[in-house]
XYZ file of C-alpha atoms in Angstrom:
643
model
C 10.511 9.506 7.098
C 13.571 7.672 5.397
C 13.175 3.972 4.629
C 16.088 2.304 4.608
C 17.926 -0.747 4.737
C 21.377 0.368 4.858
C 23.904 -1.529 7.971
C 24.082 0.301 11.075
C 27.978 -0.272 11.288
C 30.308 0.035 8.184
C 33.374 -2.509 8.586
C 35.803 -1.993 6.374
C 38.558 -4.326 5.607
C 42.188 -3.316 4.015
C 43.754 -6.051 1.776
C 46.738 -5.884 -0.450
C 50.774 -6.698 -0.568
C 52.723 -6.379 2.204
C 54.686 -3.106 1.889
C 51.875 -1.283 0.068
C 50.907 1.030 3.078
C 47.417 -0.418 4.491
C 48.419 -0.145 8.158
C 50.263 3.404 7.167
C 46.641 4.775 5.772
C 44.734 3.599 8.838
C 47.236 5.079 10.906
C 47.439 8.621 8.692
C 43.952 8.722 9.191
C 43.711 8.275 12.949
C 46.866 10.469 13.816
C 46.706 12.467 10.925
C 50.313 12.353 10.835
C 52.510 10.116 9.186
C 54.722 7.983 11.443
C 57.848 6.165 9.958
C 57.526 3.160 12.723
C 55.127 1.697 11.426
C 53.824 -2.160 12.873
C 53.277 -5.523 10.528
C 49.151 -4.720 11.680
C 47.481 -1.922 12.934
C 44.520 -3.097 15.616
C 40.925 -2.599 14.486
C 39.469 0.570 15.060
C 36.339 1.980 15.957
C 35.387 5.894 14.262
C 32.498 7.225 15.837
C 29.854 8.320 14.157
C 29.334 11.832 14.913
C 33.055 12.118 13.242
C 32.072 10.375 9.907
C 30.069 12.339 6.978
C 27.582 9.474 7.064
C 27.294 9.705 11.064
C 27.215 5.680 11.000
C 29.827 3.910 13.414
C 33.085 2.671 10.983
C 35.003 -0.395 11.736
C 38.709 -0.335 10.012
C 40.056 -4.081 9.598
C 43.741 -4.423 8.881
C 45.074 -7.563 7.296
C 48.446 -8.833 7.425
C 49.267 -11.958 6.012
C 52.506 -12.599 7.947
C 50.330 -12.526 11.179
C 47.297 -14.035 9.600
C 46.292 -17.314 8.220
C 43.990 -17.351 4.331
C 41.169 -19.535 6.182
C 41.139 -15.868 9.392
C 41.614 -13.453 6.238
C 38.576 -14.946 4.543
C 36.038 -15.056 7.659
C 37.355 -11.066 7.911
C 35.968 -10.599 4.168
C 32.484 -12.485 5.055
C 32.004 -10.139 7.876
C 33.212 -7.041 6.180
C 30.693 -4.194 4.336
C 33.603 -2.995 1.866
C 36.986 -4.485 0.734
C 39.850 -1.734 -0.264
C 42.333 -3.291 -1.636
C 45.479 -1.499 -1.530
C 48.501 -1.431 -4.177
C 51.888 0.386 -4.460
C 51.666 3.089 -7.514
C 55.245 2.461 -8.073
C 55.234 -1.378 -7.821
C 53.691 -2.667 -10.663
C 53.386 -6.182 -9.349
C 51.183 -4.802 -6.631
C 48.702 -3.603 -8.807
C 49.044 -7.275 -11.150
C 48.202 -9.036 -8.092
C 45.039 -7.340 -7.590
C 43.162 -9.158 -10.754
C 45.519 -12.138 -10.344
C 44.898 -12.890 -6.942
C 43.126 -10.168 -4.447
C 39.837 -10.235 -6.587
C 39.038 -13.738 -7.098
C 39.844 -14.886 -3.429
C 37.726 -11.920 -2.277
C 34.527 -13.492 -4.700
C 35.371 -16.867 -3.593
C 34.825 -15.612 0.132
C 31.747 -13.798 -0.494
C 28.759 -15.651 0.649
C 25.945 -16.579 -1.375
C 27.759 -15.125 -4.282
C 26.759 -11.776 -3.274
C 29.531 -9.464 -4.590
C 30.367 -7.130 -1.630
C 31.944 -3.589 -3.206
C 35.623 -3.029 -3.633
C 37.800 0.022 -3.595
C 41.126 -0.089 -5.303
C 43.301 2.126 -3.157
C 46.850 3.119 -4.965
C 49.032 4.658 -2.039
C 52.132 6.428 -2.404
C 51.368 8.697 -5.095
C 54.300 11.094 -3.836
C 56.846 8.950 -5.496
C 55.465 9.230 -8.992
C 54.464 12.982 -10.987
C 51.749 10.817 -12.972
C 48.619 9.162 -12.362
C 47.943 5.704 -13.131
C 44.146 5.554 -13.018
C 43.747 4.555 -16.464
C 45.759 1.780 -15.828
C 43.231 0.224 -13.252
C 40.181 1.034 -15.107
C 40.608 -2.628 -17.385
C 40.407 -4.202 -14.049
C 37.090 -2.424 -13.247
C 35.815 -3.339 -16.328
C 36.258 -7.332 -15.444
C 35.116 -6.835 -11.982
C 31.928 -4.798 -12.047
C 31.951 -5.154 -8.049
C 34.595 -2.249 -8.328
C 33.231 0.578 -6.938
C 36.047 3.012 -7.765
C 39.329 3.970 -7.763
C 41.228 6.613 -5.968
C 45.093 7.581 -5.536
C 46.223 8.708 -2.388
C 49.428 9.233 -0.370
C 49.876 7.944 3.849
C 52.758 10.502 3.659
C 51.249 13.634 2.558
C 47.549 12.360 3.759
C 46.740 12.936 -0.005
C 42.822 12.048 -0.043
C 43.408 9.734 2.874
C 40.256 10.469 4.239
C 38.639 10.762 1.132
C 39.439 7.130 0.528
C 37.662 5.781 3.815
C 35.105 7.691 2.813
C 34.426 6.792 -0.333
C 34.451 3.031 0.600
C 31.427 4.307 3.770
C 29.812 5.490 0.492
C 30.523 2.301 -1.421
C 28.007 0.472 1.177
C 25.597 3.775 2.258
C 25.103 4.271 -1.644
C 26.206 1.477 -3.517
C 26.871 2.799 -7.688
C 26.330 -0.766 -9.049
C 22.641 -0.871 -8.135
C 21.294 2.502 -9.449
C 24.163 3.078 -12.515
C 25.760 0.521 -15.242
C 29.634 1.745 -15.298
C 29.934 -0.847 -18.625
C 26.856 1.336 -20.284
C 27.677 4.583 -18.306
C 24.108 4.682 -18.298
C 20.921 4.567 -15.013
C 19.721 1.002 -14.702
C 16.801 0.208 -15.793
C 15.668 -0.664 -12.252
C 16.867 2.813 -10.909
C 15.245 4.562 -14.014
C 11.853 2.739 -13.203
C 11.997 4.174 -9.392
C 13.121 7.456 -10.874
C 9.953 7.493 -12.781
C 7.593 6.456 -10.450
C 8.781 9.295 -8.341
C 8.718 11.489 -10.810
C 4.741 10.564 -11.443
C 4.377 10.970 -7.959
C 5.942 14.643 -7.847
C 4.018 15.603 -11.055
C 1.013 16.467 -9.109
C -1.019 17.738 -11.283
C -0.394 15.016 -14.050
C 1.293 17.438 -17.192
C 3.824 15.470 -17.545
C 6.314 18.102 -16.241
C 7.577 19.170 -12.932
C 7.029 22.929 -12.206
C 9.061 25.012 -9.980
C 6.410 24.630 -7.273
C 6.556 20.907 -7.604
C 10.060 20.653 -7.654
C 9.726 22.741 -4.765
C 7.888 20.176 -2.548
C 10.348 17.789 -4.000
C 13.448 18.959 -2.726
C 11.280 19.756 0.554
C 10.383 16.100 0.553
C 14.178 14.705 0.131
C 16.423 17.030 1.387
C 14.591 19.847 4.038
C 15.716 22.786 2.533
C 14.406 25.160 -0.004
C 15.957 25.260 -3.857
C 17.306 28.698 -4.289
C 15.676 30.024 -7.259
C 19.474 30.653 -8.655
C 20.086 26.966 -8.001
C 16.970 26.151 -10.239
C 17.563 28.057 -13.146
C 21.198 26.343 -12.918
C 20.094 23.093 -12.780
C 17.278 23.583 -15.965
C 20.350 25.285 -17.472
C 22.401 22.141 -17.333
C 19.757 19.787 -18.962
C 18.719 21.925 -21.507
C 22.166 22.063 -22.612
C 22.756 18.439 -22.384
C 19.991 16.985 -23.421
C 17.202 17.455 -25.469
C 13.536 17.401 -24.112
C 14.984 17.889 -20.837
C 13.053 21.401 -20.288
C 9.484 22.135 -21.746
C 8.206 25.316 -21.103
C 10.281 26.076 -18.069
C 9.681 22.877 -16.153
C 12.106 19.467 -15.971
C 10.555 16.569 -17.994
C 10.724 13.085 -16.979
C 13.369 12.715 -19.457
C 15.051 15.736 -17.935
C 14.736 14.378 -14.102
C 16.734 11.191 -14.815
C 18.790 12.677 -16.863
C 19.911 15.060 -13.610
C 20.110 11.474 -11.630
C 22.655 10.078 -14.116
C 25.083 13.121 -14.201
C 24.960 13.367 -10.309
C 26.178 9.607 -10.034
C 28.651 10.592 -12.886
C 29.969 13.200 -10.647
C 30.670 10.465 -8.191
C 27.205 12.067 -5.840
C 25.341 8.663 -5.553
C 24.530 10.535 -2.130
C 22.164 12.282 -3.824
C 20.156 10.079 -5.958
C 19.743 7.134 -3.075
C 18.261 9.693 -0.697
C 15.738 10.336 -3.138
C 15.538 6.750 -3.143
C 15.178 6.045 0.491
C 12.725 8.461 0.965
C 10.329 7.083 -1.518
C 10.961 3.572 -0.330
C 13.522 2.524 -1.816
C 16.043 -0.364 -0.209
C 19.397 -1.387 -2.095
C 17.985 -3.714 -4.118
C 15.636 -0.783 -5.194
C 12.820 -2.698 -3.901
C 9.949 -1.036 -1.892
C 10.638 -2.075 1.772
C 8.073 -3.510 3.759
C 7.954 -1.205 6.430
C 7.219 1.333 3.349
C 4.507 -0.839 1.863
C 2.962 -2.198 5.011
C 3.136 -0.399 8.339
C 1.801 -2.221 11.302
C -2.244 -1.562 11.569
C -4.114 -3.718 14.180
C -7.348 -4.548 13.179
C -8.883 -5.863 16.535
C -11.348 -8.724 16.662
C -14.783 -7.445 16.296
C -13.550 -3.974 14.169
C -13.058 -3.105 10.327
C -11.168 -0.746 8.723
C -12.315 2.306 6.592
C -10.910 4.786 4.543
C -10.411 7.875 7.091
C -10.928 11.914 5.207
C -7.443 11.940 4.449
C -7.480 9.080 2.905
C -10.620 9.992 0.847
C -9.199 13.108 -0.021
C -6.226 11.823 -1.351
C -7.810 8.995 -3.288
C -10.072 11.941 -4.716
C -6.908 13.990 -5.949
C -5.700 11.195 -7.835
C -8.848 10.681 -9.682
C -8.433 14.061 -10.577
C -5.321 13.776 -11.730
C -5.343 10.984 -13.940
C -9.022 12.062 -15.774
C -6.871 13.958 -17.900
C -10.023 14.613 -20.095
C -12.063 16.186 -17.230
C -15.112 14.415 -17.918
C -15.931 12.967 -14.412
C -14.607 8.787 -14.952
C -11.549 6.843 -16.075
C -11.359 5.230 -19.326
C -9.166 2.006 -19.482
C -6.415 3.877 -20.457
C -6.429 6.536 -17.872
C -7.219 3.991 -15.315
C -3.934 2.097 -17.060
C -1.896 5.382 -16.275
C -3.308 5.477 -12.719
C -1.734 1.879 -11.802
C 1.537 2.879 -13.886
C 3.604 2.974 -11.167
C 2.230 0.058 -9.882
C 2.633 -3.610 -9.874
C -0.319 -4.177 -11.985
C -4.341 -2.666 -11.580
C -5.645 -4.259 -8.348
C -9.011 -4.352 -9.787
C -11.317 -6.654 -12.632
C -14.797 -7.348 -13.381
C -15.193 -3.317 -12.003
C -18.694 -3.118 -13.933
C -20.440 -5.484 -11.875
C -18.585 -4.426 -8.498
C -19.183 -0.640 -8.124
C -21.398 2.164 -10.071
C -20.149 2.587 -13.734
C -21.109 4.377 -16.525
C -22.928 2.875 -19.453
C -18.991 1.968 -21.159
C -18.036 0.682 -17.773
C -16.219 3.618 -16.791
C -15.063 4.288 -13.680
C -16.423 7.184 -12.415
C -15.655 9.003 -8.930
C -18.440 7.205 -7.010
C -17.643 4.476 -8.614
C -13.657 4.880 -7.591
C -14.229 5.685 -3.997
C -16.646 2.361 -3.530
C -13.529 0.257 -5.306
C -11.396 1.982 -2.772
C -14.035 1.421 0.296
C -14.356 -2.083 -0.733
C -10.783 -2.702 -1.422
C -9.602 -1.612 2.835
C -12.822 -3.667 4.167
C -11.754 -6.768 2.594
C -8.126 -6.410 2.018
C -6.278 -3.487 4.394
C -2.766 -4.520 3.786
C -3.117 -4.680 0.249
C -4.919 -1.268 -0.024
C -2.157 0.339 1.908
C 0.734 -0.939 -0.415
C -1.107 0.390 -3.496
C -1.705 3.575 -1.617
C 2.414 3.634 -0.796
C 2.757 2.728 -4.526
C 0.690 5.980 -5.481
C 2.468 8.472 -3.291
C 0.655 8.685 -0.117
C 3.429 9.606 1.639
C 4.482 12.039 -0.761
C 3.888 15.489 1.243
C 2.824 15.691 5.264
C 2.044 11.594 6.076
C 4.612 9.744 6.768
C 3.109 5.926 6.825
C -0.890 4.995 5.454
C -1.593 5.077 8.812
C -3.677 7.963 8.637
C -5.623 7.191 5.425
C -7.659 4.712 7.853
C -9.893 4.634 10.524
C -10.441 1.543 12.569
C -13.921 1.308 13.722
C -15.050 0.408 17.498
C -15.922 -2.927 18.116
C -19.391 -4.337 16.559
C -20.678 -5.591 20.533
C -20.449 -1.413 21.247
C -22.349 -1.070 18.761
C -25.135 -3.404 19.552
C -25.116 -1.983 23.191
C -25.521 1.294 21.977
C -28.079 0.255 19.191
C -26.755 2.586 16.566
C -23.893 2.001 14.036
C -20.550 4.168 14.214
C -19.706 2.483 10.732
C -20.038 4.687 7.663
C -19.365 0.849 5.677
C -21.821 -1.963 6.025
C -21.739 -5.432 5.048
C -24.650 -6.884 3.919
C -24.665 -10.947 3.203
C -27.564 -12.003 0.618
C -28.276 -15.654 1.132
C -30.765 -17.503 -0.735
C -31.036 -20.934 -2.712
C -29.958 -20.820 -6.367
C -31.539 -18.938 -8.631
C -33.518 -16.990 -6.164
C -32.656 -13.608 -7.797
C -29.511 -12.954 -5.342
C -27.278 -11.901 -8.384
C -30.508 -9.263 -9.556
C -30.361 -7.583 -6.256
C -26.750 -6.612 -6.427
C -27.130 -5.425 -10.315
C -30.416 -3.614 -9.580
C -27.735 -2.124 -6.731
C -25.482 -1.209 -9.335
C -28.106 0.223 -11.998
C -27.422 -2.365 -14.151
C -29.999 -4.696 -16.108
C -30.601 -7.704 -15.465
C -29.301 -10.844 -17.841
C -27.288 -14.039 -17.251
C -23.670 -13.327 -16.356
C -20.921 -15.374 -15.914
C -19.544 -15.856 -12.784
C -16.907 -13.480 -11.970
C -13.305 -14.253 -12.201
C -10.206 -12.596 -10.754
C -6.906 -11.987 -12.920
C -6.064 -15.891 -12.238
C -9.252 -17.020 -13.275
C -10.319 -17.318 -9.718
C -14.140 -17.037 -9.386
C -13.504 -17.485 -5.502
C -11.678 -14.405 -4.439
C -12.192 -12.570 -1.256
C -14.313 -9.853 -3.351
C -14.916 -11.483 -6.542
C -18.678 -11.942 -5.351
C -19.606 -8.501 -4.013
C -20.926 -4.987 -5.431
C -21.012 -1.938 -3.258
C -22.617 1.074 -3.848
C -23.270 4.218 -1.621
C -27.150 5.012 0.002
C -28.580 7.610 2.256
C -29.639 6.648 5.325
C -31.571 10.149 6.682
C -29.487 12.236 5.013
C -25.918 10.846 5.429
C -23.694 8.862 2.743
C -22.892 5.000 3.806
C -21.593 2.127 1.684
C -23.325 -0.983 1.503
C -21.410 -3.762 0.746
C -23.425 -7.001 -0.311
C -22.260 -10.140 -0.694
C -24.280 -13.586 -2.793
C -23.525 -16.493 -0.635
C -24.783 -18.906 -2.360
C -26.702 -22.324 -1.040
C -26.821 -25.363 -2.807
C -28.869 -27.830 -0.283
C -29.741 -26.272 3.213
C -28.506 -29.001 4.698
C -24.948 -27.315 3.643
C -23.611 -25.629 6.785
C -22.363 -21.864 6.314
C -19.432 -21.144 7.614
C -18.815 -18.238 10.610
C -17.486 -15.631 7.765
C -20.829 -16.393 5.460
C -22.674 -15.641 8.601
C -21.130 -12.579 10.380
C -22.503 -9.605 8.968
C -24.020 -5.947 10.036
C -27.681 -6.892 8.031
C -28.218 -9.956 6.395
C -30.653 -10.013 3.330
C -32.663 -13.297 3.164
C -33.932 -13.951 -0.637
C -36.439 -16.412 -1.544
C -38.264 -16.719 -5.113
C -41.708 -16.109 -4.456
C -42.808 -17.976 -7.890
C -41.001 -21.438 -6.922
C -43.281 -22.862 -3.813
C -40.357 -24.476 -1.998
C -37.758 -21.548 -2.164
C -38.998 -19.781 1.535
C -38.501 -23.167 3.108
C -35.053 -22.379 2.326
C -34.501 -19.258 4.066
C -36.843 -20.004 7.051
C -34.598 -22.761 7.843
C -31.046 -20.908 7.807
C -32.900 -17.854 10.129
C -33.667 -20.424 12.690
C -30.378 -22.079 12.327
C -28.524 -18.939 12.060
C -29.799 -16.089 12.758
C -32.707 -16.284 15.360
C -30.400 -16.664 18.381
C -27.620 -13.810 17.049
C -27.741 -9.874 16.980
C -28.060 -9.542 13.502
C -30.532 -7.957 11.891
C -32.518 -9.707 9.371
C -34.786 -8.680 6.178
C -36.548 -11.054 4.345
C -37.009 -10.639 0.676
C -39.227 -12.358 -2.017
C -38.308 -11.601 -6.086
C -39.903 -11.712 -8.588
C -43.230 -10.342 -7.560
C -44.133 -9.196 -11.443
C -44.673 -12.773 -11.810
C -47.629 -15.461 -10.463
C -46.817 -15.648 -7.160
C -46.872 -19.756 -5.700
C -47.819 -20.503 -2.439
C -45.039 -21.481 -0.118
C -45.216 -25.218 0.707
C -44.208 -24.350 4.140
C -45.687 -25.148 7.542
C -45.706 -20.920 7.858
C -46.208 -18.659 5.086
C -43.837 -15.887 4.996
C -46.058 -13.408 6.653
C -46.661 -15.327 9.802
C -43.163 -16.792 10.354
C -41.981 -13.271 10.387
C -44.922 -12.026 12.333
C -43.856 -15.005 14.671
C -40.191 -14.353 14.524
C -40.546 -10.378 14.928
C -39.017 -9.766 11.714
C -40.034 -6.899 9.649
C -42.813 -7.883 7.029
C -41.553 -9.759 3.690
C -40.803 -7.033 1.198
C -41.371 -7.798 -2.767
C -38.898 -7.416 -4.994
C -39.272 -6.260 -8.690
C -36.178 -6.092 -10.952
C -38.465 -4.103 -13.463
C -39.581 -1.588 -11.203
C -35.915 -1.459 -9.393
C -37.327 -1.444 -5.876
C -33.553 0.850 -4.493
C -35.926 1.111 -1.045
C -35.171 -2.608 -0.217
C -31.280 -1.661 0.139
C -32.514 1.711 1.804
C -33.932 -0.549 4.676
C -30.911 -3.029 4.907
C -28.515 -0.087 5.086
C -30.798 2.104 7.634
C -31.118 -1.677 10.105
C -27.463 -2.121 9.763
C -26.765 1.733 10.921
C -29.403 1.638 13.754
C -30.329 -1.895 15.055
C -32.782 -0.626 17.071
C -35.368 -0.214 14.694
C -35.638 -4.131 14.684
C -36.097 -3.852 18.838
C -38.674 -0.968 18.043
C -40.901 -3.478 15.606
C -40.642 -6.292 18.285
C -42.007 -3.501 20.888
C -44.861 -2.838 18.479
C -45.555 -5.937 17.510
C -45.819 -6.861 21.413
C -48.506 -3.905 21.049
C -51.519 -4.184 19.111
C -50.016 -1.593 16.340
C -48.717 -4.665 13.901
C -51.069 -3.488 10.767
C -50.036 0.138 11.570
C -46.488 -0.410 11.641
C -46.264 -2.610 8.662
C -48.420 -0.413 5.973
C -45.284 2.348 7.031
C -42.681 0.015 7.233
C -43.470 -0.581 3.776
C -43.197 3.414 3.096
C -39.430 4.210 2.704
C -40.189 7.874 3.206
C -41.913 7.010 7.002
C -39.066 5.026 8.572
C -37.726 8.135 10.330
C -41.172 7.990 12.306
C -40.343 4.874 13.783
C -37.873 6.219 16.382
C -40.984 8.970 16.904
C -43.451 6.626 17.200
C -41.654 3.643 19.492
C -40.900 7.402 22.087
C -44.721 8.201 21.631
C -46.302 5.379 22.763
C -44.386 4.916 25.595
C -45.370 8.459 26.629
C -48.653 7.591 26.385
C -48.675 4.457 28.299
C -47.218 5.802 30.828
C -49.708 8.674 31.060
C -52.187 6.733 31.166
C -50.819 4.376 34.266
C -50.994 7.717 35.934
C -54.469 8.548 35.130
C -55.894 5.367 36.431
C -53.666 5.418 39.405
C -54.912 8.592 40.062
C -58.628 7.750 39.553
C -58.158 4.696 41.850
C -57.513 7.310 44.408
């Protein structure tokens, strides 16, 4: 897929002199013939596009300034693509007037100030047996919105149609963004695309392209293999020209936009903007938005995960950038990664995702940045995945590095999880031991932190209070995303987004006798009435535990309630079943319905000694089918003994 932003009709307008041949070129190229009755104004013409090199539609605007007021000629320059202004080779005064006159009334007409490009057209080149190029190229040098300059004849048809298109050219692959004509040099905007591509093509992060790289290259841009001839050619032609162009066989970066500069030289601008386009680019050299941001729908009720493509790709890269293959990225690998990028997307990684003891990235620890990063933030994921080449080989949009998950009421109905990403929301009163939860999560111990701050200083950012690491629930890899929400008086209200959740953690301090009072207040406000299911959790149980000035003790309001048993929490003995449990109720509601069955039962001791027994929770399923069984066996029996 090529992005592009180029017009979908070219209009060309012909300025100049009267007598200098403008409505003889237009007519050459129609007729192809030259006619010697020749009107004061040829009418504007239409090319079609399957007749143009380009195939875009070409409007041809003649201008005659007996027939035409300044005040009709200007509103034809504001709505023209590409100005030629024509001058007679043998009339010097023609070609004075063009910087006198013809080049400052075409800026003062351009709108905005946006310099439109300009071809200087000198006709009648079969009068003279020289060439007056060099003549023109002062001018140029004034005006850098001259594109180029050619020399043509209406009565031979000397590069007549060279000269229309050229100026299509001048506005399908304008020179002045991608190449300085002053410096004869890239700009540094095209040379900063060129390089991001070329980290993009380097697939396997040497620093060099090889010839099967270059291979999917020219595969990528242009649909048809490089003849292995055409290769050794084009190596050929750096090495010679430049040194460090070729190492070991393969084209350097220094090399690739060094190809890019002599193909513009060679007037083939073609060339280097459809390598543009097709990573991206627009004429400003911009990353379009279509490029960046294709439409996903995120439906009310649904949430967006990375899909196996999208893992798999996202695992490549790792790969590529660990340069010293020893399973993370350092800060400056992790630098290199984002190189081609606006700037990292991530801070404060050590206390977000698993890290090694430097604060490392390492793979897990990269795909749970990643997970989090398209929960919270989708567009923003997909633009950094655009920036990194996702589109590179067989995708043609981040479309397909997603998956958009069915809605959360399916779930519910269903009572089991489709979502391989959970959200878990940790609410508790200061202080509680919120903030040791997510380190314990992380394997990281516990001390006072600062509150964590985004590249503004922003300690309120969308993720900027989460950690998310991956767990097993019976056998199969999840995430589990937890947010702190913090509370500062109950009487604050929380707010829908501080609410909705797949498994919400209640945390109260089971040393500080008013902390439950806390929680038990936000379930009842909260969460009693809702679909979400609910742990409660007490920390730290290695110290004296107070008793909760409460009209229930913890015990019995969740006994009332129906909610699992309170489980203890101990930062010393890193208690990793606690997030087992909130991960395994978020994937499969039902095992709250199943302890509300029991506990309707009398089986409550039963089921909370193996409740509390990480290693039993696949019994409950088992055990909720089993007693059924045997209730309903037994209805038979005494129906039959009745008999």
């Amino acid at each position: 897929m090529v992005y592009e932003s180029i017009p979908r009709t070219v209009r060309i307008i012909l300025l100049g002199e009267p007598g200098v041949g403008k409505t003889s070129l237009i007519l050459s190229l129609v007729t192809e013939e030259f006619t010697e009755h020749v009107p004061p104004k040829a009418e504007e013409i239409t090319i079609p596009a399957d007749v143009t090199p380009e195939q875009v539609p070409t409007n041809i605007v003649d201008v005659c300034l007996n027939e035409q007021t300044l005040e009709q000629v200007a509103e034809e320059i504001e709505k023209a693509h590409v100005i030629c202004i024509v001058f007679s080779v043998d009339k010097q005064e023609t070609l004075d007037k063009i910087a006198s006159y013809w080049l400052p009334f075409v800026r003062d007409n351009c709108p905005n100030d946006y310099r439109k490009p300009v071809i200087l057209v000198g006709n009648k080149i079969d009068l003279i047996d020289y060439s007056i190029i060099d003549n023109i190229w002062d001018i140029a040098e004034e005006y850098p919105e001259v594109d180029r300059c050619i020399e043509c004849s209406a009565k031979t048809l000397t590069n007549v149609s060279e000269m229309f298109y050229n100026a299509q050219k001048a506005v399908l692959h304008p020179i002045h963004p991608i190449y300085s004509i002053e410096e004869q040099e890239l700009t540094e905007r095209c040379k900063k695309a060129l390089s991001r591509i070329f980290k993009i093509c380097d697939l396997d992060g040497d620093g060099v392209l090889d010839d099967y790289e270059i291979t999917l290259f020219q595969k990528k841009c242009f649909d048809t293999p490089l003849q292995l001839q055409v290769l050794d050619e084009v190596k050929s032609v750096i090495a010679q020209n430049i040194a460090g162009g070729i190492e070991n066989e393969c084209i350097t970066m220094k090399g690739f936009i060094f190809l890019h500069c002599l193909f513009i030289q060679r007037g083939r601008n073609e060339t280097t903007w459809t390598v543009l386009r097709n990573f991206g680019y627009d004429e400003s050299l911009e990353l379009t938005q279509s490029y960046l941001y294709p439409n996903i729908k995120i439906p009310s009720g649904c949430t967006s995960e990375l899909s196996y493509k999208g893992q798999q790709f996202l695992t490549q890269v790792f790969e590529k950038y660990d340069q010293d293959k020893d399973g993370m990225l350092n800060p400056t690998e992790l630098k290199n990664v984002f190189s081609c990028c606006p700037r990292i997307p991530w801070h404060n990684l050590r206390y977000t995702v698993p890290t090694n003891e430097k604060g490392y990235l390492t793979l897990q620890g990269w795909m749970c940045r990643w997970t989090l990063m398209t929960l919270l933030d989708l567009q923003n994921t997909s633009a950094y995945l655009a920036y990194l080449g996702y589109n590179f080989l067989e995708n043609d949009t981040q479309k397909s590095a997603f998956h958009i998950t069915r809605e959360k009421k399916i779930d519910v109905a269903k009572k089991q999880s489709s979502r391989n990403v959970y959200q878990c929301h940790i609410i508790g009163p200061r202080g509680c031991g919120k903030t040791s939860i997510c380190r314990s999560f992380l394997g990281i111990a516990h001390k006072r932190i600062k509150p964590h701050t985004n590249e503004r200083g922003d300690a309120h950012s969308c993720d900027s209070n989460c950690c998310i690491n991956t767990v097993q629930v019976y056998g199969q890899e999840k995430y589990l995303v937890l947010r702190e929400i913090a509370i500062t008086r109950v009487s604050d209200p929380l707010q829908p987004h501080e609410v909705n959740c797949d498994v919400a953690c209640l945390v109260y301090d089971l040393t500080a006798s008013r902390s439950f009072e806390y929680i038990a207040r936000i379930y009842i406000k909260y969460f009693a009435e809702s679909h979400i299911p609910v742990l409660i959790v007490g920390t730290k149980g290695d110290s004296m535990v107070m008793r909760q000035e409460y009209i229930l003790q913890p015990e019995v309001f969740c006994s009332k309630y129906q909610l699992l048993p309170p489980q203890v929490f101990n930062i010393k003995e890193n208690k990793h079943d606690v997030l087992v449990k909130l991960a395994t109720m978020a994937a499969f509601p039902q095992f709250q319905a199943a302890w509300i069955l029991f506990s309707k039962r009398r089986h409550l001791k039963h089921f909370a000694s193996f409740a509390g027994d990480n290693t039993s929770w696949w019994k409950a399923g088992i055990g909720v089918a089993a007693a059924t069984i045997v209730g309903l066996v037994l209805i038979k029996i005494l129906n039959f003994q009745r008999q």
